[in-house]
Amino acid sequence: QVSVALKEGRVTPTELCQQCLSLIKSTKFLNAYITVAEETALKQAEASEERYKRGQPLGVLDGIPVAVKDNFNTAGIETTCASNMLRGYISPYNATVVQKLLDQGAVLLGKTNLDEFAMGSGSTDGVFGPVRNPWSYSRQYKEKSVPKSHSEDKESNWVITGGSSGGSAAAVSSFTCFAALGSDTGGSTRNPAAHCGVVGLKPTYGLISRHGLIPLVNSMDVPGILTRCVDDAAVVLGSLAGHDPKDSTTIQDNFKPFELPYLTDVSKLSIGIPKEYHAPELSGEILALWSKAADLFRNAGAKVVEVSLPHTRYSIVCYHVLCTAEVASNMARFDGLEYGHRSGMNESTESMYAATRREGFNDVVRGRILSGNYFLLKQNYEKYFVKAQKVRRLIANDFVKVFQSGVDVLLTPTTLSDAVPYKEFIKEDNRTRSAQNDILTQAANMAGLPAINVPTALSERGLPIGLQFIGRSFQEQQLLTVAKWFEKQVQFPVIQLEEVKRHDHDVFQHEKSASFS
Amino acid sequence: QKVSVEVLDHLEHLALVDFRDSEGVERLEKAIQFADQLHEVNTDGVEPMDSVLEDRCLYLREDDVTEGNCTKELLENAREKVEEYFVAPPGNIPLPKLEERDTFLQGS
C-alpha cells in the first residue's frame, strides 16, 4: 500500500523516512535499535525521491524504510552483534542481502538490537541492554494487566520480545520500519515474530545468501524476514533470494520472484499436525488456538491429518551439541588482531588473544565456546558431535517421510506461551531459556526447511500469539500462499500504541496493519 | 558428572577463553549432562549429516581473481598496525601453566 502511495506521489520517500526516524526517537525506550543511520538514510530517501520524480523507481522496495539486525555487515555503519568484541567495528562491506535491499532502493534506517552474537531467545543478553516488546505499551496489554498496587511502576512490567532478532521484530511491530532482516538459526526470527505479532519468515537453507551475515552455525543459519503481512514477506523474499557466488551454500537453481494468489479453494490442501509438537509445557491458550486453526482448515475443506515426527524431542539436544561445536569454531576468528576489540595485554600472542576474548565476550558466548570445544575433543568427537549429526539426519528424515506421505504444509504453534515479563524471563539462565523456547522452532533449522510465523490472535493478557507453518524445501510459494490465506481468516488486530497515534499519517491509518506491497 | 581439572585446563587452552568462576564450570557440566540425552537415540546404520544440501553439488567458481586490492579497508579496523602489517605481540610463547595462571581453576 505504501509503495503505491509513493508511486502516486501521495507521500514522498523523504517524508516517509523522516516519519520513521522521528518515530524511532519517540520509541527509544524500546531499545530496538543499536545504531540509527540518520544521515545516510535521508540521503537514500532523497535519491529515491529523485527517481520517483522521474517516474523511474527501482521497484516496489524503492524508498521503503527497512532495518537490519546488527549481525549483518553494513558498509560504513557500525556492526556490533551486541557484543563488546565488535564495538566500534565499521564494516568495510555490505552483506549480500543488505546490498540487494539497497540496490532496490530501500532506505536503511539502522541496525537493530539482538542477543549477543544471536545467542539467546529473549533479546535480553546483548551489551546494549534488552529489547522491550512494543506490545507492553499497547492499549490491549494495558487493559488486561491488573496493577498489583498503586505504586507498581508500569514500566517494570514490560514483556520481552523473544529472540534473538528481537530488535528487528520490535522495529516492525512498532511501525518504525516496513520490513526488517533478522537471522534464524534455532527460531531466532520466528520466536520474536510470534511475541511481537508480526510475520516472521525463515526461508529454506540455501535460498538466501549468508555472505556478510556473521555466522553462528554455518549449517543452519539463514537470514530471516520480518514484516507486517505475508504479502510483504513475499516481496522481500523476491528481492533477496537467489544464488550468490560469494556464498557457495546457496543453490544454483534459478529463483523466480512470485506474487501470492489469494486461495479461494483449499480443498486440495493437506495440512499435517505433528503430535509431538503438543509439548507438555504448551500453554492451554495456545493449544486451543492451534486446535481452532486446524478446524478452520478442516471446515474450509482442506484435509487435516495428524502426523508424527518421532525425533522432535531430540532436536534441542542435537542443536545444543552442533551449535556449540560450530560456535567454538566460528568464534575463533575474534582474536583482536584484524578487527574488533583488542586487549592491552602484550606479553604474547596467545595471552593477548585470551585477554581479548575474556574482555570481549559475555558469559553466554564463552559458555558455548567452552562446551563446543568439549564436544569436539578427540575423546568426545564420536560420542557427541558425530552422534548429533546422526540424530540430525533422523530428524530431517522424519520430515521427508511426512511430506512424502502427501502432506503439503505442517501447522504447529511457534511458542509455548505469550511473551513473559522481563523480570520472569531473567530468572533462568540463557541456555535453559533457549532450550525451553526453541523447542517448536528448532527442528525446521535442523532440516533446513522453510517456516513462517503468522500472528493469529491475542492472548488473555492482550499479547500476540502466532502459529507456525512449515513447508517443503524450496516451496516458499506454497508455504506463503497457505500462510496468506490463514492470515486473511484470522484478521489479527493492529497494535494500538500511543506513540504511533501521535505520528498520525495517512499512510499509517489503515484498518489493516500498514504494508508496503 | 565432574570434569577433571586437566580437561578444564585443556579446554581453556584450546578455546582461549576462561571459566571465570565455578558457575562457568557448572554450566559446562550441565551442558554435558544435557547432551548425554543423545545416547538414548538408536543411530545404528545412520550416516552423520553434514549439510541439508548434501544431495546437491556445491558451487565452485573458476579460480580467477575477481576482487581484492582493498588493503586500506582491511587495515582500517585493526588497532595495531605498521605499514601494511597487522602487529601481534611475540608468538611461540605458550600460555602460562595452570599453577602460574590467574585462573579460577587453581583452587580446584
XYZ file of C-alpha atoms in Angstrom:
625
model
C 0.000 0.000 0.000
C 2.800 2.396 0.876
C 4.598 1.560 -2.321
C 1.549 2.562 -4.301
C 1.345 5.747 -2.266
C 4.942 6.527 -3.130
C 4.326 5.927 -6.817
C 1.260 8.110 -6.800
C 3.116 10.850 -5.000
C 0.756 10.914 -2.039
C 3.785 10.656 0.163
C 7.457 11.155 -0.615
C 10.347 8.912 0.414
C 11.889 11.682 2.481
C 8.648 12.296 4.334
C 8.356 8.584 4.991
C 11.946 8.389 6.130
C 11.576 11.350 8.454
C 8.369 9.948 9.933
C 10.123 6.706 10.706
C 13.200 8.409 12.099
C 11.132 10.540 14.404
C 9.071 7.537 15.484
C 12.309 5.737 16.276
C 13.236 8.639 18.531
C 9.943 8.594 20.365
C 10.081 4.805 20.833
C 13.660 4.848 22.041
C 12.610 3.230 25.297
C 12.007 0.016 23.349
C 15.744 -0.194 22.749
C 15.115 -1.821 19.399
C 17.897 -0.013 17.553
C 21.600 -0.081 18.314
C 22.597 2.292 15.556
C 20.377 4.700 13.671
C 21.905 5.750 10.370
C 20.040 9.029 10.111
C 22.231 10.847 7.596
C 22.696 8.004 5.153
C 19.024 7.086 5.390
C 17.955 10.608 4.474
C 20.389 10.633 1.574
C 18.977 7.333 0.333
C 15.465 8.731 0.698
C 16.395 11.810 -1.302
C 17.882 9.681 -4.066
C 14.720 7.630 -4.095
C 12.618 10.750 -4.324
C 14.544 11.831 -7.408
C 13.809 8.507 -9.016
C 10.098 8.746 -8.290
C 10.013 12.285 -9.673
C 11.475 10.982 -12.909
C 8.975 8.154 -12.877
C 11.784 5.598 -12.609
C 11.536 3.824 -9.267
C 13.779 0.764 -8.954
C 10.930 -1.440 -7.844
C 8.390 -1.999 -5.115
C 11.006 -1.542 -2.421
C 12.251 1.836 -3.647
C 12.037 4.340 -0.812
C 10.804 1.828 1.731
C 12.427 2.225 5.167
C 13.938 -1.016 6.437
C 16.047 -2.090 9.384
C 18.691 -4.751 9.610
C 19.764 -6.922 12.536
C 23.143 -5.924 13.861
C 24.850 -9.139 12.866
C 24.778 -8.279 9.184
C 27.737 -6.349 7.816
C 26.782 -2.879 6.614
C 29.422 -0.788 4.901
C 30.308 2.344 6.791
C 27.906 1.565 9.608
C 28.964 0.075 12.912
C 28.200 -3.636 13.210
C 28.436 -4.903 16.754
C 26.452 -8.137 17.155
C 25.571 -6.553 20.519
C 28.986 -7.579 21.788
C 31.941 -5.739 23.248
C 34.066 -7.743 20.876
C 32.852 -5.769 17.878
C 32.148 -2.396 19.392
C 33.441 0.244 17.066
C 33.778 -2.184 14.177
C 32.818 -0.427 10.970
C 32.234 -2.996 8.236
C 34.102 -2.438 5.005
C 31.379 -4.155 3.015
C 27.684 -4.848 2.779
C 26.279 -8.279 3.352
C 24.789 -9.560 0.109
C 21.230 -9.274 1.411
C 21.860 -5.711 2.561
C 23.342 -4.861 -0.819
C 20.327 -6.355 -2.553
C 17.951 -4.243 -0.486
C 19.950 -1.108 -1.195
C 20.113 -1.944 -4.894
C 16.321 -1.998 -4.883
C 16.284 1.479 -3.392
C 15.318 0.551 0.146
C 16.212 3.087 2.815
C 18.332 1.581 5.593
C 17.269 3.235 8.855
C 19.616 1.438 11.186
C 20.839 -1.712 12.911
C 18.632 -3.492 15.366
C 19.353 -4.965 18.758
C 19.787 -8.661 19.456
C 21.144 -11.175 21.940
C 24.928 -11.144 21.885
C 26.046 -12.883 18.711
C 22.477 -14.048 18.173
C 22.722 -16.464 21.082
C 19.551 -16.420 23.056
C 15.789 -16.484 22.858
C 14.858 -13.240 24.544
C 16.978 -10.426 23.046
C 17.988 -9.754 26.614
C 21.645 -10.723 26.596
C 23.302 -8.084 24.440
C 25.662 -5.404 25.753
C 23.253 -2.653 24.794
C 20.565 -3.995 27.066
C 17.333 -5.880 26.467
C 14.726 -5.021 23.852
C 11.236 -4.235 25.087
C 8.221 -5.644 23.359
C 6.119 -2.775 21.924
C 3.007 -4.670 22.968
C 3.989 -3.984 26.599
C 2.851 -0.438 25.916
C -0.186 -1.261 23.846
C -3.670 -0.412 24.952
C -4.540 -4.084 24.513
C -1.966 -5.217 27.076
C -2.524 -2.356 29.493
C -6.246 -3.019 29.582
C -5.682 -6.613 30.595
C -2.981 -6.117 33.170
C -4.148 -5.671 36.729
C -1.852 -3.378 38.643
C -0.862 -5.119 41.839
C -0.573 -1.912 43.791
C -0.799 1.783 43.105
C 2.885 2.208 43.422
C 3.753 -0.563 40.959
C 5.636 1.027 38.197
C 4.015 0.250 34.856
C 7.476 0.464 33.453
C 8.722 -2.584 35.289
C 6.140 -4.944 33.899
C 7.225 -4.843 30.309
C 7.485 -8.085 28.404
C 10.311 -9.431 26.288
C 10.329 -9.523 22.523
C 11.685 -13.041 22.252
C 14.899 -13.570 20.335
C 17.347 -13.334 19.132
C 16.062 -10.939 16.400
C 14.020 -9.031 18.960
C 15.108 -5.601 17.819
C 14.005 -6.269 14.258
C 10.663 -7.654 15.396
C 10.060 -4.709 17.719
C 11.003 -2.263 14.954
C 8.496 -3.731 12.522
C 5.830 -4.121 15.187
C 6.111 -0.506 16.312
C 5.890 0.851 12.766
C 9.380 2.312 12.720
C 10.153 0.435 9.528
C 8.246 -1.589 6.967
C 10.442 -4.642 6.905
C 13.442 -5.876 8.805
C 16.070 -8.521 8.418
C 16.741 -10.964 11.180
C 18.610 -14.223 11.288
C 17.239 -17.643 12.137
C 19.349 -20.471 13.491
C 17.069 -22.082 16.047
C 13.968 -19.947 15.704
C 15.532 -16.527 16.126
C 13.229 -14.873 13.585
C 10.027 -16.770 14.235
C 10.140 -16.588 18.018
C 10.254 -12.770 18.297
C 7.801 -12.535 15.386
C 5.297 -14.524 17.408
C 5.800 -12.457 20.554
C 5.640 -9.151 18.690
C 2.708 -10.002 16.450
C 4.486 -9.787 13.110
C 5.156 -12.159 10.243
C 8.497 -13.928 10.567
C 9.770 -15.977 7.643
C 12.631 -18.435 7.807
C 13.497 -19.339 4.218
C 14.862 -22.706 3.101
C 18.543 -23.104 3.873
C 20.403 -22.325 0.683
C 17.867 -19.941 -0.776
C 19.228 -16.675 0.548
C 22.887 -15.750 0.724
C 24.622 -15.725 4.081
C 27.569 -13.723 2.799
C 28.070 -10.918 5.279
C 25.909 -12.473 7.985
C 28.231 -13.011 10.915
C 27.910 -16.762 11.313
C 26.699 -18.672 14.285
C 26.065 -22.142 12.905
C 27.107 -22.375 9.278
C 24.926 -25.355 8.527
C 21.732 -23.867 9.943
C 21.878 -20.056 9.783
C 19.619 -18.248 7.375
C 18.709 -14.568 7.021
C 15.142 -14.097 8.247
C 12.477 -11.667 7.045
C 10.142 -9.761 9.370
C 7.172 -7.827 8.019
C 3.658 -6.853 8.982
C 1.927 -9.079 6.455
C 2.624 -12.167 4.386
C 2.492 -10.344 1.039
C 5.292 -8.050 2.181
C 7.390 -11.034 3.179
C 6.948 -12.445 -0.308
C 8.092 -9.166 -1.850
C 11.222 -9.010 0.299
C 11.926 -12.673 -0.351
C 11.657 -11.961 -4.049
C 14.380 -9.364 -3.856
C 16.734 -11.399 -1.674
C 16.542 -14.966 -2.887
C 18.840 -16.442 -5.470
C 22.307 -17.804 -5.999
C 25.242 -15.779 -4.720
C 28.705 -16.671 -5.987
C 30.047 -15.331 -2.695
C 28.115 -17.940 -0.720
C 28.733 -21.401 -2.033
C 25.957 -22.818 0.132
C 23.319 -21.057 -1.951
C 21.717 -23.298 -4.512
C 22.253 -22.612 -8.165
C 18.660 -23.068 -9.300
C 17.113 -20.049 -10.879
C 14.811 -18.253 -8.480
C 11.750 -16.513 -9.854
C 10.088 -13.962 -7.574
C 6.390 -14.653 -7.226
C 3.195 -12.942 -6.267
C 0.867 -14.702 -3.899
C -2.535 -15.733 -5.213
C -5.459 -15.457 -2.888
C -6.668 -19.002 -2.366
C -10.377 -19.487 -2.699
C -10.292 -23.256 -2.643
C -8.282 -25.048 -0.018
C -9.809 -28.448 -0.597
C -6.746 -29.722 -2.378
C -4.542 -28.834 0.572
C -3.278 -31.351 3.098
C -2.301 -29.895 6.456
C -0.259 -32.004 8.854
C -0.496 -31.620 12.620
C 2.612 -33.160 14.212
C 1.541 -34.658 17.501
C 4.954 -34.315 19.112
C 4.568 -30.540 18.999
C 1.968 -30.919 21.710
C 4.718 -30.298 24.255
C 3.739 -30.675 27.903
C 4.739 -27.069 28.585
C 2.489 -25.711 25.849
C 0.032 -23.218 27.328
C -3.636 -24.146 27.269
C -4.410 -20.998 25.342
C -2.052 -21.798 22.510
C -3.178 -25.382 22.388
C -6.757 -24.205 21.958
C -5.750 -21.722 19.281
C -3.825 -24.397 17.397
C -6.867 -26.613 17.520
C -9.089 -23.820 16.290
C -6.735 -23.214 13.393
C -6.835 -26.865 12.417
C -10.631 -26.702 12.488
C -10.525 -23.598 10.335
C -8.733 -25.509 7.623
C -10.916 -28.554 8.033
C -14.124 -26.537 7.788
C -12.850 -24.859 4.672
C -12.470 -28.236 3.056
C -8.783 -28.954 3.491
C -7.540 -32.336 4.555
C -6.182 -32.092 8.085
C -4.242 -35.081 9.385
C -2.293 -35.915 12.460
C 1.282 -36.866 11.659
C 4.288 -37.958 13.640
C 7.808 -36.590 13.764
C 9.194 -39.026 16.340
C 12.594 -37.441 16.865
C 11.280 -33.949 17.598
C 12.172 -34.058 21.243
C 15.825 -34.670 20.471
C 16.177 -31.682 18.218
C 17.049 -29.369 21.088
C 19.774 -31.650 22.402
C 21.095 -32.183 18.913
C 21.066 -28.447 18.316
C 22.842 -27.879 21.599
C 25.788 -30.017 20.550
C 26.013 -28.963 16.910
C 25.507 -25.297 17.704
C 28.140 -25.112 20.426
C 30.587 -27.023 18.237
C 30.142 -24.675 15.293
C 30.194 -21.675 17.602
C 33.520 -22.792 19.052
C 34.859 -22.741 15.541
C 33.175 -19.569 14.334
C 34.148 -17.513 17.338
C 37.791 -18.422 16.918
C 38.210 -15.611 14.428
C 37.801 -13.000 17.148
C 41.316 -12.548 18.404
C 41.715 -8.794 18.357
C 44.290 -8.774 15.614
C 42.456 -7.791 12.442
C 39.310 -6.174 13.790
C 37.254 -5.650 16.854
C 38.261 -5.294 20.424
C 41.895 -5.808 21.315
C 43.155 -6.140 24.823
C 46.033 -4.107 26.134
C 47.814 -7.284 27.122
C 51.001 -7.587 25.112
C 53.045 -10.355 26.709
C 52.490 -12.909 23.980
C 50.138 -13.574 21.124
C 48.237 -16.257 22.999
C 47.838 -14.225 26.124
C 46.674 -11.253 24.079
C 44.094 -13.482 22.377
C 42.972 -14.884 25.702
C 42.650 -11.482 27.312
C 40.846 -10.015 24.309
C 38.310 -12.819 24.325
C 37.956 -12.623 28.069
C 37.085 -8.957 27.784
C 35.038 -9.122 24.611
C 32.626 -11.997 25.115
C 29.838 -12.325 27.615
C 29.105 -15.416 29.710
C 26.721 -16.916 27.199
C 29.178 -16.806 24.339
C 32.075 -18.038 26.450
C 29.954 -20.839 27.821
C 29.049 -22.052 24.364
C 32.630 -21.855 23.142
C 33.819 -23.971 26.037
C 31.024 -26.520 25.655
C 31.640 -26.686 21.942
C 35.309 -27.333 22.450
C 34.465 -30.059 24.911
C 32.252 -31.867 22.420
C 34.950 -31.574 19.784
C 37.723 -33.069 21.895
C 39.187 -36.186 20.316
C 37.803 -38.374 23.070
C 34.316 -36.898 22.683
C 34.076 -36.366 18.944
C 32.336 -39.614 18.047
C 30.302 -39.707 21.188
C 28.815 -36.261 20.875
C 29.476 -34.437 17.640
C 29.137 -37.297 15.193
C 26.288 -38.729 17.226
C 24.460 -35.414 16.978
C 24.991 -35.394 13.232
C 23.407 -38.809 13.003
C 20.434 -37.682 15.059
C 20.182 -34.689 12.756
C 19.691 -36.996 9.814
C 16.940 -38.843 11.688
C 15.177 -35.555 12.373
C 15.466 -34.449 8.762
C 14.206 -37.836 7.590
C 11.132 -37.540 9.812
C 10.095 -34.521 7.784
C 10.887 -36.179 4.462
C 8.659 -39.114 5.350
C 5.781 -36.865 6.364
C 5.959 -34.741 3.230
C 6.248 -37.839 1.077
C 3.014 -39.128 2.543
C 1.155 -36.302 0.853
C 1.160 -33.542 3.431
C 1.732 -30.124 1.895
C 2.306 -27.959 4.934
C 2.638 -28.552 8.677
C 0.793 -26.434 11.215
C 2.289 -26.040 14.676
C 2.474 -23.466 17.472
C 5.505 -21.171 17.362
C 5.998 -20.558 21.067
C 4.978 -22.246 24.285
C 3.242 -19.166 25.680
C 2.789 -15.477 25.037
C 5.619 -13.084 25.908
C 6.679 -13.237 29.527
C 7.645 -10.233 31.631
C 11.349 -9.496 31.600
C 11.524 -9.964 35.364
C 10.294 -13.543 34.954
C 12.450 -14.330 31.986
C 15.742 -13.493 33.622
C 15.140 -15.857 36.492
C 16.546 -18.705 34.411
C 19.841 -18.683 32.520
C 20.200 -18.269 28.790
C 20.804 -21.923 27.959
C 17.786 -23.124 29.906
C 15.573 -20.488 28.342
C 16.817 -21.277 24.850
C 16.261 -24.966 25.409
C 12.720 -24.267 26.542
C 11.763 -21.736 23.918
C 13.379 -23.159 20.801
C 11.585 -26.466 21.077
C 8.935 -25.699 18.486
C 11.077 -23.838 16.019
C 14.418 -25.621 16.076
C 13.617 -28.716 14.036
C 12.937 -26.673 10.916
C 16.512 -25.353 11.091
C 17.818 -28.843 11.634
C 16.145 -29.993 8.438
C 16.717 -26.746 6.542
C 13.009 -26.325 5.815
C 11.164 -23.052 5.261
C 8.893 -21.964 8.099
C 6.807 -18.915 8.851
C 5.129 -17.433 11.896
C 1.733 -15.855 11.257
C 0.271 -13.701 14.057
C -3.006 -15.350 14.946
C -4.736 -13.868 17.955
C -4.229 -12.036 21.218
C -3.817 -13.954 24.425
C -5.855 -13.387 27.572
C -3.191 -10.931 28.630
C -3.579 -8.952 25.431
C -0.330 -10.172 23.884
C 0.229 -11.696 20.432
C 0.213 -15.430 19.794
C 1.451 -16.758 16.483
C 1.184 -20.109 14.737
C 3.843 -21.656 12.571
C 3.635 -23.242 9.148
C 6.497 -25.452 7.982
C 6.778 -26.196 4.287
C 8.710 -28.374 1.890
C 12.203 -27.457 0.873
C 12.254 -24.540 -1.560
C 8.457 -24.474 -1.751
C 8.162 -20.977 -0.314
C 5.445 -20.088 -2.769
C 3.156 -22.815 -1.483
C 4.050 -22.086 2.124
C 3.366 -18.370 1.802
C 0.151 -18.929 -0.132
C -1.234 -21.018 2.704
C 0.052 -18.503 5.251
C -1.632 -15.656 3.391
C -4.968 -17.481 3.325
C -4.706 -18.130 7.038
C -3.740 -14.531 7.754
C -6.849 -13.318 5.983
C -9.034 -15.682 8.002
C -7.755 -14.677 11.418
C -7.668 -10.884 10.977
C -5.052 -10.266 13.647
C -5.658 -6.878 15.301
C -3.429 -3.863 14.823
C -1.359 -2.841 17.815
C -2.674 0.315 19.460
C 0.294 2.353 20.535
C 0.012 5.901 21.770
C 3.328 6.852 20.209
C 2.183 5.756 16.795
C -1.117 7.602 17.082
C 0.750 10.801 17.764
C 2.559 10.344 14.498
C -0.651 10.151 12.601
C -0.020 9.954 8.943
C -2.442 8.789 6.361
C -0.043 6.034 5.449
C -0.339 4.502 8.897
C -4.065 4.892 9.103
C -5.407 1.720 7.656
C -7.701 -0.812 9.158
C -5.094 -3.434 8.440
C -1.528 -3.006 9.545
C 0.308 -0.771 7.118
C 2.037 -2.810 4.460
C 4.075 -1.773 1.511
C 3.025 -4.223 -1.170
C 29.233 -35.618 36.334
C 32.504 -33.950 37.119
C 35.034 -32.874 34.563
C 38.673 -33.267 35.572
C 40.819 -30.225 36.095
C 43.160 -31.429 33.358
C 40.346 -31.361 30.827
C 39.139 -27.985 32.058
C 42.637 -26.606 31.728
C 42.962 -28.146 28.289
C 39.684 -26.521 27.253
C 40.847 -23.134 28.433
C 43.944 -23.531 26.288
C 42.028 -24.668 23.232
C 39.297 -22.115 23.463
C 41.413 -19.262 24.764
C 38.539 -18.250 26.991
C 38.425 -18.951 30.684
C 35.989 -20.393 33.148
C 35.634 -17.255 35.140
C 34.237 -18.950 38.204
C 32.575 -22.091 39.487
C 29.422 -21.097 37.667
C 31.304 -21.470 34.402
C 32.356 -24.981 35.276
C 28.867 -25.866 36.427
C 27.497 -24.552 33.179
C 29.748 -26.904 31.276
C 28.799 -29.851 33.416
C 25.121 -29.141 32.936
C 25.696 -28.815 29.207
C 27.347 -32.225 29.109
C 24.550 -33.742 31.113
C 22.030 -32.247 28.725
C 23.917 -33.556 25.717
C 24.027 -37.059 27.170
C 20.362 -37.424 26.252
C 21.557 -38.023 22.714
C 22.607 -41.504 23.693
C 19.002 -42.518 24.122
C 18.590 -42.452 20.374
C 19.407 -45.508 18.338
C 21.550 -44.409 15.419
C 22.776 -47.763 14.180
C 23.395 -47.631 10.479
C 22.715 -43.916 10.262
C 25.220 -41.744 8.460
C 26.132 -38.409 10.042
C 24.624 -35.429 8.235
C 26.908 -32.512 7.494
C 24.577 -30.412 5.458
C 20.940 -30.421 4.406
C 22.117 -29.693 0.884
C 24.164 -32.881 0.663
C 22.271 -34.082 -2.398
C 23.460 -31.134 -4.404
C 26.789 -30.137 -5.852
C 28.467 -27.310 -4.029
C 29.065 -24.277 -6.196
C 32.668 -23.874 -7.149
C 33.704 -20.921 -9.188
C 36.598 -20.510 -11.539
C 39.921 -19.858 -9.891
C 40.092 -16.287 -11.192
C 40.820 -13.209 -9.149
C 37.674 -11.087 -9.212
C 38.257 -8.715 -6.347
C 40.887 -7.618 -3.902
C 43.278 -4.717 -3.618
C 41.487 -3.474 -0.554
C 44.394 -3.339 1.829
C 43.405 0.036 3.169
C 39.881 -1.037 4.087
C 41.073 -4.217 5.682
C 43.633 -2.473 7.812
C 41.195 0.166 8.924
C 39.648 -1.924 11.629
C 42.855 -3.174 13.174
C 44.063 -1.487 16.329
C 47.735 -2.023 15.871
C 49.396 -1.987 12.528
C 52.614 -0.916 10.886
C 52.587 -0.076 7.183
C 50.702 -2.992 5.669
C 51.148 -5.395 8.560
C 48.982 -6.377 11.465
C 51.085 -6.225 14.599
C 50.961 -9.064 17.081
C 52.821 -9.477 20.312
C 55.633 -12.062 20.311
C 54.420 -15.527 19.363
C 55.581 -19.006 20.253
C 55.260 -18.239 23.917
C 52.845 -20.760 25.444
C 50.161 -19.663 27.841
C 51.299 -19.954 31.430
C 50.654 -23.290 33.071
C 47.683 -23.712 35.355
C 49.655 -23.053 38.535
C 51.072 -19.833 37.181
C 47.922 -18.504 35.576
C 45.422 -16.165 37.062
C 42.530 -18.528 36.702
C 39.741 -19.716 38.928
C 40.694 -23.326 38.250
C 43.674 -23.120 40.519
C 41.518 -23.644 43.526
C 40.037 -26.926 42.201
